[in-house]
Tab-separated table of C-alpha atoms in Angstrom:
chain	number	residue	atom	x	y	z
A	1	MET	CA	8.497	-17.047	-31.268
A	2	ARG	CA	8.485	-13.265	-30.917
A	3	ARG	CA	10.696	-11.648	-28.266
A	4	VAL	CA	9.591	-8.322	-26.807
A	5	VAL	CA	12.027	-6.429	-24.591
A	6	LEU	CA	10.487	-3.676	-22.457
A	7	ALA	CA	12.781	-0.909	-21.270
A	8	ASP	CA	10.536	-0.372	-18.225
A	9	GLY	CA	8.568	-3.394	-17.122
A	10	GLY	CA	6.167	-1.268	-15.108
A	11	ASP	CA	5.286	1.231	-17.850
A	12	LEU	CA	1.687	0.724	-18.936
A	13	ALA	CA	2.021	2.874	-22.073
A	14	GLU	CA	5.042	0.878	-23.265
A	15	TRP	CA	3.328	-2.443	-22.670
A	16	ARG	CA	0.190	-1.252	-24.493
A	17	THR	CA	2.243	-0.240	-27.536
A	18	ALA	CA	3.864	-3.668	-27.696
A	19	ALA	CA	0.555	-5.471	-27.144
A	20	ARG	CA	-1.193	-3.505	-29.889
A	21	THR	CA	1.600	-4.321	-32.331
A	22	LEU	CA	1.386	-8.011	-31.484
A	23	LEU	CA	-2.406	-8.011	-31.837
A	24	ALA	CA	-2.194	-6.313	-35.214
A	25	ALA	CA	0.115	-9.105	-36.373
A	26	ARG	CA	-2.191	-11.715	-34.815
A	27	VAL	CA	0.573	-13.225	-32.707
A	28	PRO	CA	-1.035	-15.516	-30.079
A	29	PRO	CA	0.141	-15.368	-26.462
A	30	PRO	CA	2.032	-18.720	-26.454
A	31	GLN	CA	4.300	-17.409	-29.215
A	32	VAL	CA	5.426	-14.244	-27.399
A	33	GLN	CA	8.383	-14.083	-25.053
A	34	TRP	CA	8.447	-11.022	-22.802
A	35	ALA	CA	11.571	-9.581	-21.193
A	36	CYS	CA	12.519	-6.414	-19.322
A	37	GLY	CA	15.706	-4.406	-19.201
A	38	MET	CA	17.872	-1.971	-21.052
A	39	GLN	CA	19.522	-4.641	-23.231
A	40	GLY	CA	17.002	-4.117	-26.007
A	41	ASP	CA	14.779	-1.375	-27.345
A	42	LEU	CA	11.089	-2.052	-27.821
A	43	LEU	CA	10.836	-0.225	-31.136
A	44	GLU	CA	13.827	-2.082	-32.564
A	45	THR	CA	12.430	-5.385	-31.341
A	46	LEU	CA	9.143	-4.780	-33.142
A	47	ALA	CA	10.599	-2.935	-36.163
A	48	GLU	CA	10.407	-5.866	-38.578
A	49	PRO	CA	6.893	-6.768	-39.756
A	50	LEU	CA	5.251	-9.423	-37.630
A	51	GLU	CA	3.733	-12.204	-39.690
A	52	PRO	CA	0.754	-14.215	-38.461
A	53	ALA	CA	1.916	-17.323	-36.674
A	54	ALA	CA	1.109	-20.490	-38.590
A	55	GLY	CA	-0.685	-23.439	-37.111
A	56	ASN	CA	-3.163	-21.645	-34.857
A	57	ALA	CA	-6.856	-21.044	-35.419
A	58	ALA	CA	-6.730	-17.349	-34.600
A	59	ALA	CA	-4.029	-16.688	-37.181
A	60	GLU	CA	-5.906	-18.582	-39.876
A	61	CYS	CA	-9.132	-16.633	-39.434
A	62	ALA	CA	-9.947	-14.450	-42.380
A	63	GLY	CA	-10.344	-10.709	-42.034
A	64	PRO	CA	-8.656	-8.065	-39.923
A	65	MET	CA	-8.110	-8.303	-36.185
A	66	PRO	CA	-11.062	-6.933	-34.183
A	67	ASP	CA	-10.774	-3.434	-32.766
A	68	VAL	CA	-8.635	-3.285	-29.633
A	69	ARG	CA	-11.302	-2.028	-27.285
A	70	VAL	CA	-11.229	-3.218	-23.717
A	71	PRO	CA	-13.118	-2.254	-20.560
A	72	ARG	CA	-11.675	0.532	-18.442
A	73	GLU	CA	-11.419	-1.998	-15.652
A	74	PHE	CA	-8.779	-3.867	-17.640
A	75	LEU	CA	-6.534	-0.815	-17.922
A	76	ALA	CA	-6.826	-0.091	-14.199
A	77	LEU	CA	-6.082	-3.741	-13.472
A	78	ALA	CA	-3.127	-3.751	-15.875
A	79	GLU	CA	-1.532	-0.714	-14.221
A	80	LEU	CA	-1.498	-2.527	-10.878
A	81	VAL	CA	-0.438	-5.906	-12.278
A	82	LEU	CA	2.521	-4.340	-14.114
A	83	ALA	CA	3.841	-3.131	-10.752
A	84	HIS	CA	3.898	-6.707	-9.444
A	85	ALA	CA	7.248	-8.466	-9.074
A	86	ASP	CA	6.254	-11.629	-10.947
A	87	PRO	CA	8.174	-11.809	-14.272
A	88	GLN	CA	5.183	-13.537	-15.938
A	89	ARG	CA	2.905	-10.537	-15.479
A	90	HIS	CA	3.342	-9.220	-19.043
A	91	ALA	CA	2.499	-12.576	-20.604
A	92	LEU	CA	-0.576	-12.999	-18.413
A	93	LEU	CA	-1.880	-9.536	-19.248
A	94	TYR	CA	-1.386	-10.153	-22.947
A	95	ARG	CA	-3.279	-13.443	-22.607
A	96	LEU	CA	-6.160	-11.613	-20.920
A	97	LEU	CA	-6.108	-8.952	-23.631
A	98	TRP	CA	-6.104	-11.581	-26.377
A	99	ARG	CA	-9.147	-13.290	-24.881
A	100	LEU	CA	-11.025	-10.001	-24.376
A	101	VAL	CA	-10.427	-8.861	-27.950
A	102	LEU	CA	-11.395	-12.214	-29.448
A	103	GLY	CA	-14.822	-12.185	-27.871
A	104	GLU	CA	-14.692	-12.982	-24.161
A	105	ARG	CA	-16.027	-9.550	-23.244
A	106	ALA	CA	-17.258	-10.625	-19.809
A	107	LEU	CA	-13.995	-12.340	-18.915
A	108	LEU	CA	-13.017	-10.012	-16.058
A	109	GLY	CA	-16.254	-10.816	-14.262
A	110	ILE	CA	-15.454	-14.533	-14.103
A	111	VAL	CA	-13.610	-14.590	-10.802
A	112	THR	CA	-13.033	-18.358	-11.008
A	113	ASP	CA	-11.044	-18.058	-14.225
A	114	PRO	CA	-7.364	-18.818	-13.399
A	115	ASP	CA	-5.992	-15.826	-15.340
A	116	VAL	CA	-8.509	-13.423	-13.834
A	117	ALA	CA	-7.986	-14.800	-10.345
A	118	TRP	CA	-4.214	-14.414	-10.596
A	119	ALA	CA	-4.463	-10.867	-11.949
A	120	ARG	CA	-6.838	-9.798	-9.197
A	121	ALA	CA	-4.634	-11.358	-6.518
A	122	ALA	CA	-1.590	-9.586	-7.960
A	123	ALA	CA	-3.439	-6.266	-8.010
A	124	SER	CA	-4.475	-6.745	-4.375
A	125	ALA	CA	-0.866	-7.423	-3.393
A	126	VAL	CA	0.267	-4.236	-5.149
A	127	ARG	CA	-2.468	-2.176	-3.494
A	128	ARG	CA	-1.454	-3.556	-0.106
A	129	GLU	CA	2.218	-2.730	-0.735
A	130	ARG	CA	1.257	0.754	-1.897
A	131	HIS	CA	-0.587	1.311	1.382
A	132	LYS	CA	2.332	-0.015	3.431
A	133	MET	CA	4.765	2.290	1.674
A	134	LYS	CA	2.634	5.317	2.497
A	135	ALA	CA	2.595	4.262	6.142
A	136	PHE	CA	6.190	3.149	6.674
A	137	VAL	CA	8.407	5.526	4.694
A	138	ARG	CA	10.627	7.504	7.114
A	139	PHE	CA	12.520	10.569	5.906
A	140	ARG	CA	15.881	11.645	7.315
A	141	GLU	CA	17.136	15.211	7.151
A	142	VAL	CA	20.235	15.978	5.083
A	143	ALA	CA	21.957	19.380	5.109
A	144	ASP	CA	22.150	21.101	1.756
A	145	ALA	CA	23.413	24.484	0.554
A	146	ASP	CA	19.865	25.481	-0.406
A	147	GLY	CA	18.330	24.192	2.820
A	148	PRO	CA	17.449	20.824	4.320
A	149	VAL	CA	16.566	17.909	2.046
A	150	TYR	CA	14.783	14.798	3.286
A	151	VAL	CA	15.789	11.347	2.058
A	152	ALA	CA	14.144	7.977	2.693
A	153	TRP	CA	15.197	4.420	1.886
A	154	PHE	CA	12.530	1.777	1.331
A	155	GLU	CA	12.515	-1.773	-0.044
A	156	PRO	CA	9.033	-2.539	-1.391
A	157	ALA	CA	8.077	-6.050	-2.389
A	158	HIS	CA	6.667	-4.673	-5.661
A	159	ASP	CA	7.490	-1.744	-7.942
A	160	VAL	CA	5.003	0.662	-6.340
A	161	LEU	CA	7.091	3.841	-6.155
A	162	PRO	CA	5.640	5.372	-9.376
A	163	LEU	CA	2.161	4.785	-7.943
A	164	VAL	CA	2.988	6.233	-4.521
A	165	ALA	CA	5.312	9.148	-5.349
A	166	PRO	CA	2.465	11.538	-6.354
A	167	PHE	CA	0.940	11.009	-2.889
A	168	PHE	CA	4.154	12.180	-1.206
A	169	ALA	CA	4.426	15.115	-3.622
A	170	ARG	CA	0.999	16.311	-2.505
A	171	ARG	CA	1.552	15.617	1.170
A	172	PHE	CA	5.024	17.170	1.398
A	173	ALA	CA	4.704	19.772	-1.316
A	174	GLY	CA	6.663	22.395	0.608
A	175	MET	CA	9.895	20.461	1.111
A	176	GLY	CA	12.482	18.826	-1.095
A	177	TRP	CA	12.662	15.061	-0.700
A	178	SER	CA	13.914	11.868	-2.297
A	179	ILE	CA	12.713	8.287	-1.901
A	180	LEU	CA	15.245	5.614	-2.839
A	181	THR	CA	14.372	1.982	-3.613
A	182	PRO	CA	16.360	-0.820	-5.254
A	183	LEU	CA	14.332	-0.574	-8.480
A	184	ARG	CA	13.964	3.179	-8.915
A	185	SER	CA	14.037	6.520	-7.110
A	186	ALA	CA	11.803	9.586	-6.878
A	187	TYR	CA	12.822	13.190	-6.270
A	188	TRP	CA	10.538	16.159	-5.575
A	189	ASP	CA	12.089	19.610	-6.031
A	190	GLY	CA	8.993	21.481	-4.890
A	191	VAL	CA	7.634	21.860	-8.417
A	192	VAL	CA	8.282	18.741	-10.508
A	193	LEU	CA	8.339	15.078	-9.564
A	194	HIS	CA	11.276	13.207	-11.092
A	195	LEU	CA	11.618	9.424	-11.393
A	196	GLY	CA	15.062	7.889	-11.784
A	197	SER	CA	16.993	4.660	-11.548
A	198	GLY	CA	17.328	2.494	-8.473
A	199	ALA	CA	19.749	3.012	-5.613
A	200	SER	CA	21.364	1.100	-2.764
A	201	CYS	CA	20.891	1.384	0.982
A	202	SER	CA	24.327	2.995	1.322
A	203	ASP	CA	23.082	5.953	-0.731
A	204	ALA	CA	20.624	6.854	2.034
A	205	PRO	CA	21.678	8.745	5.184
A	206	GLY	CA	21.850	7.192	8.641
A	207	ASP	CA	20.013	8.311	11.763
A	208	ASP	CA	19.381	11.997	12.308
A	209	ALA	CA	18.598	14.002	15.447
A	210	LEU	CA	14.842	13.899	14.859
A	211	GLU	CA	14.713	10.117	15.065
A	212	GLU	CA	15.641	10.062	18.747
A	213	LEU	CA	12.823	12.515	19.453
A	214	TRP	CA	10.455	10.284	17.496
A	215	ARG	CA	11.527	7.231	19.504
A	216	VAL	CA	10.913	9.109	22.770
A	217	TYR	CA	7.440	10.100	21.562
A	218	TYR	CA	6.644	6.570	20.361
A	219	GLY	CA	7.756	5.012	23.642
A	220	SER	CA	5.781	7.488	25.739
A	221	THR	CA	2.550	6.954	23.793
A	222	PHE	CA	2.792	3.154	23.677
A	223	ASN	CA	-0.197	1.669	25.512
A	224	PRO	CA	0.499	-1.860	26.851
A	225	ALA	CA	-3.207	-2.377	27.551
A	226	ARG	CA	-3.906	-2.291	23.812
A	227	LEU	CA	-1.005	-4.525	22.773
A	228	LYS	CA	-1.972	-7.317	20.373
A	229	VAL	CA	1.213	-8.821	19.003
A	230	ALA	CA	-0.432	-10.882	16.252
A	231	ALA	CA	-2.405	-7.901	14.957
A	232	MET	CA	0.684	-5.679	15.133
A	233	ARG	CA	2.738	-8.129	13.089
A	234	LYS	CA	-0.066	-8.383	10.551
A	235	GLU	CA	-0.417	-4.624	10.089
A	236	MET	CA	3.316	-3.913	10.462
A	237	PRO	CA	5.167	-7.022	9.209
A	238	VAL	CA	8.666	-7.566	10.542
A	239	ARG	CA	10.233	-7.022	7.110
A	240	TYR	CA	9.329	-3.330	7.356
A	241	TRP	CA	10.919	-2.836	10.762
A	242	LYS	CA	14.346	-2.081	9.323
A	243	HIS	CA	12.881	1.088	7.796
A	244	LEU	CA	11.369	2.309	11.083
A	245	PRO	CA	13.459	4.070	13.727
A	246	GLU	CA	10.906	3.199	16.396
A	247	ALA	CA	11.132	-0.516	15.582
A	248	ARG	CA	14.183	-1.005	17.796
A	249	LEU	CA	11.949	-0.179	20.780
A	250	ILE	CA	9.296	-2.782	19.977
A	251	PRO	CA	10.946	-5.902	21.483
A	252	ALA	CA	11.501	-4.168	24.827
A	253	LEU	CA	8.021	-2.634	24.825
A	254	VAL	CA	6.441	-6.025	24.152
A	255	ARG	CA	8.616	-7.719	26.783
A	256	ASP	CA	7.773	-5.164	29.475
A	257	ALA	CA	4.089	-4.808	28.583
A	258	GLY	CA	2.963	-7.233	31.302
A	259	ALA	CA	4.922	-5.481	34.041
A	260	ARG	CA	3.643	-2.105	32.914
A	261	MET	CA	0.086	-3.410	32.937
A	262	GLY	CA	0.564	-4.626	36.509
A	263	ALA	CA	1.931	-1.254	37.572
A	264	MET	CA	-0.984	0.525	35.900
A	265	SER	CA	-3.462	-1.730	37.735
A	266	SER	CA	-1.771	-1.073	41.084
A	267	ASP	CA	-1.813	2.674	40.466
A	268	GLY	CA	-5.490	2.448	39.565
A	269	ARG	CA	-6.375	0.578	42.742
A	270	ARG	CA	-4.458	3.060	44.898
A	271	ALA	CA	-6.165	5.974	43.176
A	272	ALA	CA	-9.592	4.390	43.717
A	273	ALA	CA	-8.818	3.806	47.399
A	274	GLY	CA	-7.775	7.428	47.768
A	275	ILE	CA	-10.993	8.662	46.232
A	276	GLY	CA	-13.021	6.444	48.584
A	277	ALA	CA	-11.170	7.736	51.648
A	278	ARG	CA	-11.901	11.329	50.682
A	279	GLY	CA	-15.627	10.699	50.033
A	280	THR	CA	-18.484	12.304	51.974
A	281	GLY	CA	-20.770	10.308	54.216
A	282	GLY	CA	-19.889	7.605	56.686
A	283	ASP	CA	-20.906	4.673	54.493
A	284	VAL	CA	-18.722	5.836	51.588
A	285	ALA	CA	-15.703	6.403	53.809
A	286	SER	CA	-16.058	2.904	55.238
A	287	GLY	CA	-16.455	1.360	51.815
A	288	GLY	CA	-20.208	0.771	52.165
A	289	ARG	CA	-23.086	1.784	49.919
A	290	MET	CA	-24.082	5.303	49.106
A	291	PRO	CA	-26.826	6.314	51.610
A	292	TRP	CA	-29.660	6.618	49.077
A	293	PRO	CA	-32.971	8.145	50.322
A	294	ARG	CA	-35.320	5.566	51.770
A	295	THR	CA	-38.411	7.225	50.355
A	296	ARG	CA	-39.093	8.598	46.940
A	297	PRO	CA	-39.364	12.385	46.682
A	298	ARG	CA	-42.907	13.738	46.763
A	299	ARG	CA	-44.186	14.927	43.409
A	300	THR	CA	-45.343	18.504	43.124
A	301	GLY	CA	-47.829	19.799	40.639
A	302	SER	CA	-49.947	17.889	38.183
A	303	HIS	CA	-48.428	15.663	35.529
A	304	ARG	CA	-51.698	15.336	33.601
A	305	ILE	CA	-52.764	17.640	30.849
A	306	ASP	CA	-56.381	18.532	31.518
A	307	THR	CA	-58.639	19.970	28.856
A	308	ALA	CA	-61.651	22.113	29.432
A	309	ALA	CA	-64.951	20.407	29.072
């Protein structure tokens, strides 16, 4: 059994280095134990020569290991899967790589394969969490000697901050900001994006003055006629509400939506009655039909294009 300790479980380059070393030594997936953390160094773990494992057909095959060439799709898939929270992700990716290199070149197209299906589901979950982080991160202003700095606390279900931080660097290029998560943090100084270790919720600031303004805006633009609670909970799951200053308004807005709808309907009926009372013509004022002409207007001129004989 070979033990591989990754310093950063989400680092694609580090995982690729370990996987290539294992492939070169022809170590099959069942004989590799993957771990993450700072307790071991990857290079030290793989420093001693890896001998082919005995008792397996792949190790007993004569000749060198085939070239490690995989489809681009696998690398894109691996980057997303490595951000997933499942601790078995490294082993599964190595199993996929092993099968691709040993001849199953069309493996990724077999959607019914259990390994492929799991990897694609994991990638979809990471993409979804990446989207949610872009939508639900809320910055708070912190005074600094060099000017205001904006700090946000977020608890993603997967390790998506390295995938999302470049988006925030482009979107908020003109301000200094930090995003803190339990696994790692990101800091943008206006020029360079820095990734660091994780933080705790207490490291993030509390409410600032802008949040009350945001709650006033959110409450004033809330439309009870378009309220769909099930759809709202699907697009904005409750577990994200603790990151959103406007979330504390949602229970009251949902509770009062029916009363507000009734008030809006009453206002609409009164407005319609007022317009009818101010109309022109006796029938309109009395609520009757518009007095349309009884006869059709007489046509003038010819509507046929005549040609000379």
